[in-house]
PDB file of C-alpha atoms in Angstrom:
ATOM      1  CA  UNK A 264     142.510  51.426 105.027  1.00 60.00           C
ATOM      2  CA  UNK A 265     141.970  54.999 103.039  1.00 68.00           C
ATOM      3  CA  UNK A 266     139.150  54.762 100.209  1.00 61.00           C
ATOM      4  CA  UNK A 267     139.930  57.262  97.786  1.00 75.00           C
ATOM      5  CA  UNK A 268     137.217  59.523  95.625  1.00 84.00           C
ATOM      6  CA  UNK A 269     138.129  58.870  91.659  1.00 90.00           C
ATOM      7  CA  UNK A 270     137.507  62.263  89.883  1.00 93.00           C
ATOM      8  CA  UNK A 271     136.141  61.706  85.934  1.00 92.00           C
ATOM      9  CA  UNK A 272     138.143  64.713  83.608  1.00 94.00           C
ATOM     10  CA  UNK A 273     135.064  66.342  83.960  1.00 93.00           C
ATOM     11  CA  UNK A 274     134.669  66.561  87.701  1.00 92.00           C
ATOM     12  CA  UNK A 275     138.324  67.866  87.258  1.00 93.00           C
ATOM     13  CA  UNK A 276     137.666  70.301  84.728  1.00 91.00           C
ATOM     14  CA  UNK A 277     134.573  71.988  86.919  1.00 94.00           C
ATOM     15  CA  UNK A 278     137.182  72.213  89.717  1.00 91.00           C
ATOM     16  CA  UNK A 279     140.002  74.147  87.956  1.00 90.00           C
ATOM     17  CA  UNK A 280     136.432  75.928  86.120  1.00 91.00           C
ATOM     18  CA  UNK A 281     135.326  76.770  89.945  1.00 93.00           C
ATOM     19  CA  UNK A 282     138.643  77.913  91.101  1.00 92.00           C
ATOM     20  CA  UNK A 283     138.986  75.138  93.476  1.00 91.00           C
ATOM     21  CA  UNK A 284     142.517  74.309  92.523  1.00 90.00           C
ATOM     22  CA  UNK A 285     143.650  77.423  92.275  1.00 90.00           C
ATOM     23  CA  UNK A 286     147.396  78.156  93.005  1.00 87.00           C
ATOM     24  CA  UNK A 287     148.046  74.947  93.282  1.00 88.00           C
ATOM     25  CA  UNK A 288     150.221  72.629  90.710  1.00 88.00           C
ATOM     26  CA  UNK A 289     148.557  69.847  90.267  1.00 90.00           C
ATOM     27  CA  UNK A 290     147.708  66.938  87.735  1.00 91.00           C
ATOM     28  CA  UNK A 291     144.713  64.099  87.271  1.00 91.00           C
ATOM     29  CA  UNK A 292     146.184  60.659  86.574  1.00 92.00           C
ATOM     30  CA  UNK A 293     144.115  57.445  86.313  1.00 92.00           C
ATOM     31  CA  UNK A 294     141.465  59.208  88.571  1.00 91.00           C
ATOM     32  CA  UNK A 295     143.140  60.692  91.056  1.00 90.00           C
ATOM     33  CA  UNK A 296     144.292  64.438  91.995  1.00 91.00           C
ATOM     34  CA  UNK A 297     148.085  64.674  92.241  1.00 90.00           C
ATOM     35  CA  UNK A 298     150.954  66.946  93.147  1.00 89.00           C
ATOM     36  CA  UNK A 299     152.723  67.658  90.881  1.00 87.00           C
ATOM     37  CA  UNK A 300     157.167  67.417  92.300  1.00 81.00           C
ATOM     38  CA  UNK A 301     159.176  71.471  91.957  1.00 82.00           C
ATOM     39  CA  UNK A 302     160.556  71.279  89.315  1.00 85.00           C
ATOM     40  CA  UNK A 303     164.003  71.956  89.303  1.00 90.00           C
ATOM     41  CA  UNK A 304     166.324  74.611  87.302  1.00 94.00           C
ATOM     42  CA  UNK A 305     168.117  71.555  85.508  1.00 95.00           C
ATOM     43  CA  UNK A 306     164.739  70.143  84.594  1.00 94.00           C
ATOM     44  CA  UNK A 307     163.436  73.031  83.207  1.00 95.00           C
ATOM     45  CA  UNK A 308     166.108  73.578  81.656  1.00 96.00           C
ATOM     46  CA  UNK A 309     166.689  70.768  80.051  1.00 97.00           C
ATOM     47  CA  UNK A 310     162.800  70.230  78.755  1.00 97.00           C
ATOM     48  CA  UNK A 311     162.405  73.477  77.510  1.00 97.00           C
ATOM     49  CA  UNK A 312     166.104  73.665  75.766  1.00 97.00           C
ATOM     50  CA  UNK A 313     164.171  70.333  74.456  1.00 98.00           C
ATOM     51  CA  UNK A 314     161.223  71.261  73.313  1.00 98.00           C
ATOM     52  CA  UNK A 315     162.715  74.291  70.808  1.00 98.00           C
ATOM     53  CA  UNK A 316     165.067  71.734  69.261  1.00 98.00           C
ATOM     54  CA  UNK A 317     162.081  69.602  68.504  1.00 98.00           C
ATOM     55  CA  UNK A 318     160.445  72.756  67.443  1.00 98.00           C
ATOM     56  CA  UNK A 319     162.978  73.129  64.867  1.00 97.00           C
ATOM     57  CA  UNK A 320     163.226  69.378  63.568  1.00 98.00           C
ATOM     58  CA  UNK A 321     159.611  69.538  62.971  1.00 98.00           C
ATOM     59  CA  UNK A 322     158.842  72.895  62.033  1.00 97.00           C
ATOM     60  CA  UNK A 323     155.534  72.514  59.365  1.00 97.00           C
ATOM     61  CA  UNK A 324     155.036  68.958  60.766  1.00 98.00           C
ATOM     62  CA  UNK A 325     153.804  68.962  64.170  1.00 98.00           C
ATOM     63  CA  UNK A 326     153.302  71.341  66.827  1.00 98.00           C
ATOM     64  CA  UNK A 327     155.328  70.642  70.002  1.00 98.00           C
ATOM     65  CA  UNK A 328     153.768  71.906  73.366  1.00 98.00           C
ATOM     66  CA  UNK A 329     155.961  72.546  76.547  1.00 96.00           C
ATOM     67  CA  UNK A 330     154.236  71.934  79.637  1.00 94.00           C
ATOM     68  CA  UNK A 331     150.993  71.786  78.590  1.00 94.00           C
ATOM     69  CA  UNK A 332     148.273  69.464  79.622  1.00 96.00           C
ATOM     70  CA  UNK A 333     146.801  66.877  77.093  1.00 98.00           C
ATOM     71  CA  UNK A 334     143.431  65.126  77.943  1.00 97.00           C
ATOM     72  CA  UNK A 335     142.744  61.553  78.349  1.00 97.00           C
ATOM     73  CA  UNK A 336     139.885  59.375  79.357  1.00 93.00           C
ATOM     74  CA  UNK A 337     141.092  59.014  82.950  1.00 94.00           C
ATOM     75  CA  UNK A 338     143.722  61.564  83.133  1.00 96.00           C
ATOM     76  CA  UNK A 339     145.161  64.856  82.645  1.00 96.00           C
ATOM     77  CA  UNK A 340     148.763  64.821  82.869  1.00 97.00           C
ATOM     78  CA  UNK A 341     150.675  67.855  82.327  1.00 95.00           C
ATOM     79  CA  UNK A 342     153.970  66.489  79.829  1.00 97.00           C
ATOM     80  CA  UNK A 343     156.827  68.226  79.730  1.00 97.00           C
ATOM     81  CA  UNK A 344     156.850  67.963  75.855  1.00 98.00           C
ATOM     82  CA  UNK A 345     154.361  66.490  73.725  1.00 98.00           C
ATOM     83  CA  UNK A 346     154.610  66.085  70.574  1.00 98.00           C
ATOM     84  CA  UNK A 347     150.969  66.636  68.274  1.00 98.00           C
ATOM     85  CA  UNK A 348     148.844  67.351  64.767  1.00 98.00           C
ATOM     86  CA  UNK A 349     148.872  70.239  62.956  1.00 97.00           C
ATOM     87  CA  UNK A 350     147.250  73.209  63.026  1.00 96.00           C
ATOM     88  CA  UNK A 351     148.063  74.561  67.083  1.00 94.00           C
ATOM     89  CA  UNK A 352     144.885  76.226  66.362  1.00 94.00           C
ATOM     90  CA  UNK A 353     143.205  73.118  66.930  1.00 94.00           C
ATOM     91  CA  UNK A 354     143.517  73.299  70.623  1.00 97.00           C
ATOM     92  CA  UNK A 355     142.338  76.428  71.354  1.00 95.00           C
ATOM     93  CA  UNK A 356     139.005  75.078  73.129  1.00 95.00           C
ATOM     94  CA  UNK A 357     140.623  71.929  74.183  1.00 96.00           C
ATOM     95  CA  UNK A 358     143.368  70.020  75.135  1.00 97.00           C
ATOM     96  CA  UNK A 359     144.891  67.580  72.780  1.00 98.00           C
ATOM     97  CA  UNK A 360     143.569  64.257  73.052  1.00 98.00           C
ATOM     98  CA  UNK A 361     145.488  60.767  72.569  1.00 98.00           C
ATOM     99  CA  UNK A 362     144.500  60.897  68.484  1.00 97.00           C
ATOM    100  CA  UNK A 363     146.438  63.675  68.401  1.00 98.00           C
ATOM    101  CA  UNK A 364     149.342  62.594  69.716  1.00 98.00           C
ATOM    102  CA  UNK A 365     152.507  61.439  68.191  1.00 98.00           C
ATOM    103  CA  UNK A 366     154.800  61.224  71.234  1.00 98.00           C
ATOM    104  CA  UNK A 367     155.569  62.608  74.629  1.00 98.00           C
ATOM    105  CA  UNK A 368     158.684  63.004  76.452  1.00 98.00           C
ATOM    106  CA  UNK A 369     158.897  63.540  80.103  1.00 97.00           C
ATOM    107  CA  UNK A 370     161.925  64.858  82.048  1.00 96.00           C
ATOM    108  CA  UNK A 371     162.692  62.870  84.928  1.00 94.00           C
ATOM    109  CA  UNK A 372     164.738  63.829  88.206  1.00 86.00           C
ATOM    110  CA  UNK A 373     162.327  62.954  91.208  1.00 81.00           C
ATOM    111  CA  UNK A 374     159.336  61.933  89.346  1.00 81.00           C
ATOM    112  CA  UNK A 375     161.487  58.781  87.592  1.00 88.00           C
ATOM    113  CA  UNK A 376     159.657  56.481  89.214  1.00 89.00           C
ATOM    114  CA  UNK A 377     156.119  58.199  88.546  1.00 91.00           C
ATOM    115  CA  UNK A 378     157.321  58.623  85.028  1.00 94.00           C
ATOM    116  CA  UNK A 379     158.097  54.965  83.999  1.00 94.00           C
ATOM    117  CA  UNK A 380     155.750  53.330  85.717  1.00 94.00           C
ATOM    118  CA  UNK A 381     152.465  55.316  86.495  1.00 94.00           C
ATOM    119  CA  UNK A 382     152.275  57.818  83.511  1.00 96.00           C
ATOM    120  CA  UNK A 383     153.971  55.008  81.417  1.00 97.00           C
ATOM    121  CA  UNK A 384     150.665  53.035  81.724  1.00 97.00           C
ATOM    122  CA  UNK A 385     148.899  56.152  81.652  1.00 97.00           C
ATOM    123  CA  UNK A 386     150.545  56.730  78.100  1.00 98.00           C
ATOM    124  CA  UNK A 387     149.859  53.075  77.236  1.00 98.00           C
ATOM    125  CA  UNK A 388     146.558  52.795  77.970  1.00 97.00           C
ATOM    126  CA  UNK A 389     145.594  55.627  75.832  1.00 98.00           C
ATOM    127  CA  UNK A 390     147.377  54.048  73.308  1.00 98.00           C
ATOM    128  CA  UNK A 391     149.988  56.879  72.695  1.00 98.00           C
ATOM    129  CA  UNK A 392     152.138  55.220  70.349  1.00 98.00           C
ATOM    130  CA  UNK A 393     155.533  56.312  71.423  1.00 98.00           C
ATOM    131  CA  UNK A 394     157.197  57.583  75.212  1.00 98.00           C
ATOM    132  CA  UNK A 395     160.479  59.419  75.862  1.00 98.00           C
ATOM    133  CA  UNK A 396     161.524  59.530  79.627  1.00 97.00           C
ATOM    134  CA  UNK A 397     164.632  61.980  80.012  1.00 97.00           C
ATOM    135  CA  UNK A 398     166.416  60.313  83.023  1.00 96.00           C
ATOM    136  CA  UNK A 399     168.753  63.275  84.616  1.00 96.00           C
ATOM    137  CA  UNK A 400     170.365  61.424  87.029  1.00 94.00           C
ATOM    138  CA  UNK A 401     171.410  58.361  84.708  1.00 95.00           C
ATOM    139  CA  UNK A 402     171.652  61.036  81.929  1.00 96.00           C
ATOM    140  CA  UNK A 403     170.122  58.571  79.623  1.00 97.00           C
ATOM    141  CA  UNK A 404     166.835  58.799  77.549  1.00 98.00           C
ATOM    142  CA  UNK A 405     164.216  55.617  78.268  1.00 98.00           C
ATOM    143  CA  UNK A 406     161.939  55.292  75.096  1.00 98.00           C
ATOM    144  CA  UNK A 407     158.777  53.094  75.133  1.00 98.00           C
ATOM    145  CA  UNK A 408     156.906  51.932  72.230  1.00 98.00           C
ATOM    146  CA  UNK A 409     153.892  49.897  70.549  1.00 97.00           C
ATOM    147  CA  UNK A 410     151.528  49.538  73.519  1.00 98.00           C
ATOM    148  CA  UNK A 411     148.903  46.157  73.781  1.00 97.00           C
ATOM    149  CA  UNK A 412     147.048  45.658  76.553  1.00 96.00           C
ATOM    150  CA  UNK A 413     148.144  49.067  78.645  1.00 94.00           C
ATOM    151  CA  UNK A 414     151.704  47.896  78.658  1.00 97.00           C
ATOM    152  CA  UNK A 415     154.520  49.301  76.190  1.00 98.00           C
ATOM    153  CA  UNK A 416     155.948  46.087  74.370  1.00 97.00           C
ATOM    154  CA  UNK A 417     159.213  47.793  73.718  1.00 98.00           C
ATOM    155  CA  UNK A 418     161.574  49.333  76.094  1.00 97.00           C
ATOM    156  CA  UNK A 419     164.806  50.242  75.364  1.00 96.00           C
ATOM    157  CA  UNK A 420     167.772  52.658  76.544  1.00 97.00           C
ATOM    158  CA  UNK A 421     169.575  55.618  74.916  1.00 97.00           C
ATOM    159  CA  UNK A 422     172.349  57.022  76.192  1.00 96.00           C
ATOM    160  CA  UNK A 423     174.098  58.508  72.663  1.00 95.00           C
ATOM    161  CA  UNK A 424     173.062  58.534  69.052  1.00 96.00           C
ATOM    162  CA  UNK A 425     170.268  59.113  67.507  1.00 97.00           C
ATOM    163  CA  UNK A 426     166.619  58.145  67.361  1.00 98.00           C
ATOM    164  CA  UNK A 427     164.044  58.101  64.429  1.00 98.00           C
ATOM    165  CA  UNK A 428     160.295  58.716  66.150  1.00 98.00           C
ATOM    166  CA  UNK A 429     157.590  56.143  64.913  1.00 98.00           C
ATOM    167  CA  UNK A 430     155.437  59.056  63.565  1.00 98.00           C
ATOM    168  CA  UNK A 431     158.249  60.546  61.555  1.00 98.00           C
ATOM    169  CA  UNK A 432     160.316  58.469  59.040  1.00 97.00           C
ATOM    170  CA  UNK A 433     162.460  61.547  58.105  1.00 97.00           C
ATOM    171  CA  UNK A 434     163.584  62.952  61.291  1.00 98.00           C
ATOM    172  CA  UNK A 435     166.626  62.164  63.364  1.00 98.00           C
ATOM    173  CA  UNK A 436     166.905  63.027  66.966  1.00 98.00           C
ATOM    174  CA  UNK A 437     170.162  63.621  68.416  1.00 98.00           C
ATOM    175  CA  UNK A 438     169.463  62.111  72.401  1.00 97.00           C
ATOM    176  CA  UNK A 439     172.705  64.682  73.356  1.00 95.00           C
ATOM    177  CA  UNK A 440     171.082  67.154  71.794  1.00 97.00           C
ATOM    178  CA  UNK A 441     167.925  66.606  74.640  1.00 97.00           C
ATOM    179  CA  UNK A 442     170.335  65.291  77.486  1.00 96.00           C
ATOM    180  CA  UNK A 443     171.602  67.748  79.665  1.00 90.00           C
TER     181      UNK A 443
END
């Protein structure tokens, strides 16, 4: 039997403050230190091809971060998109927090599983409103919605078409448009 240390985001911030994580690519989720997988050309790719269309559907409405980190009571995941309030200057002494979140979308090839069900109730917990999971492999976008209780209420599956986000009424999302 392994007992594990659970690191607060403070504890976590002195260690990348320290240097103690240096060089290494990691991420705090629910507690705990963890590896973040390569990431591969395709995901890259794909997430940052992402992130400027987003850019441009919601230019003067929300800032959208690629591959930044985004601070939560027990965790601080690194999404491959997230989606937050205006002004970006906001976050120049901080990461954003869940309050000033709108949505996240993650990019999935070997972290699928870690992505629907660990940073799913990560997402939920903090009460993040609305989750995008970019499945490469299925080539089909997983979107999660309304969560109670750390659970998202609504699932549902995208392969075509488009979306509206929660936060936006206006905006459509082409899904081909952040498929690969």
């Amino acid at each position: 039997m392994k007992t594990l240390a659970k690191w607060s985001v403070d504890d976590y911030h002195r260690m990348v403050e320290a240097g103690i994580l240096r060089g290494r690519h990691l991420e705090l989720l629910a507690g705990e230190i963890v590896e973040m997988s390569p990431e591969t050309p395709i995901h890259y790719t794909t997430a940052k091809r992402g992130a400027k269309y987003l850019e441009e559907l919601l230019s003067g409405k929300a800032d959208v971060r690629f591959n930044g980190a985004i601070t939560l009571s027990e965790s601080e995941p690194e999404p491959d998109i997230a989606i937050v309030r205006l002004p970006e200057s906001s976050y120049s002494d901080r990461h954003p927090a869940a309050k000033d979140i709108f949505w996240i979308v993650e990019v999935a090839n070997t972290s699928l599983n870690k992505d629907l069900e660990i940073k799913a109730a990560i997402y939920a917990t903090a009460e993040i409103q609305e989750y995008w999971v970019l499945s490469l492999s299925a080539k089909q976008m997983i979107v999660f919605r309304n969560p109670q209780d750390g659970k998202y209420v609504e699932e549902y599956t995208i392969k075509q078409g488009t979306i509206t986000p929660l936060a936006f009424a206006d905006v459509t999302v082409s899904v081909q448009r952040l498929l690969p």
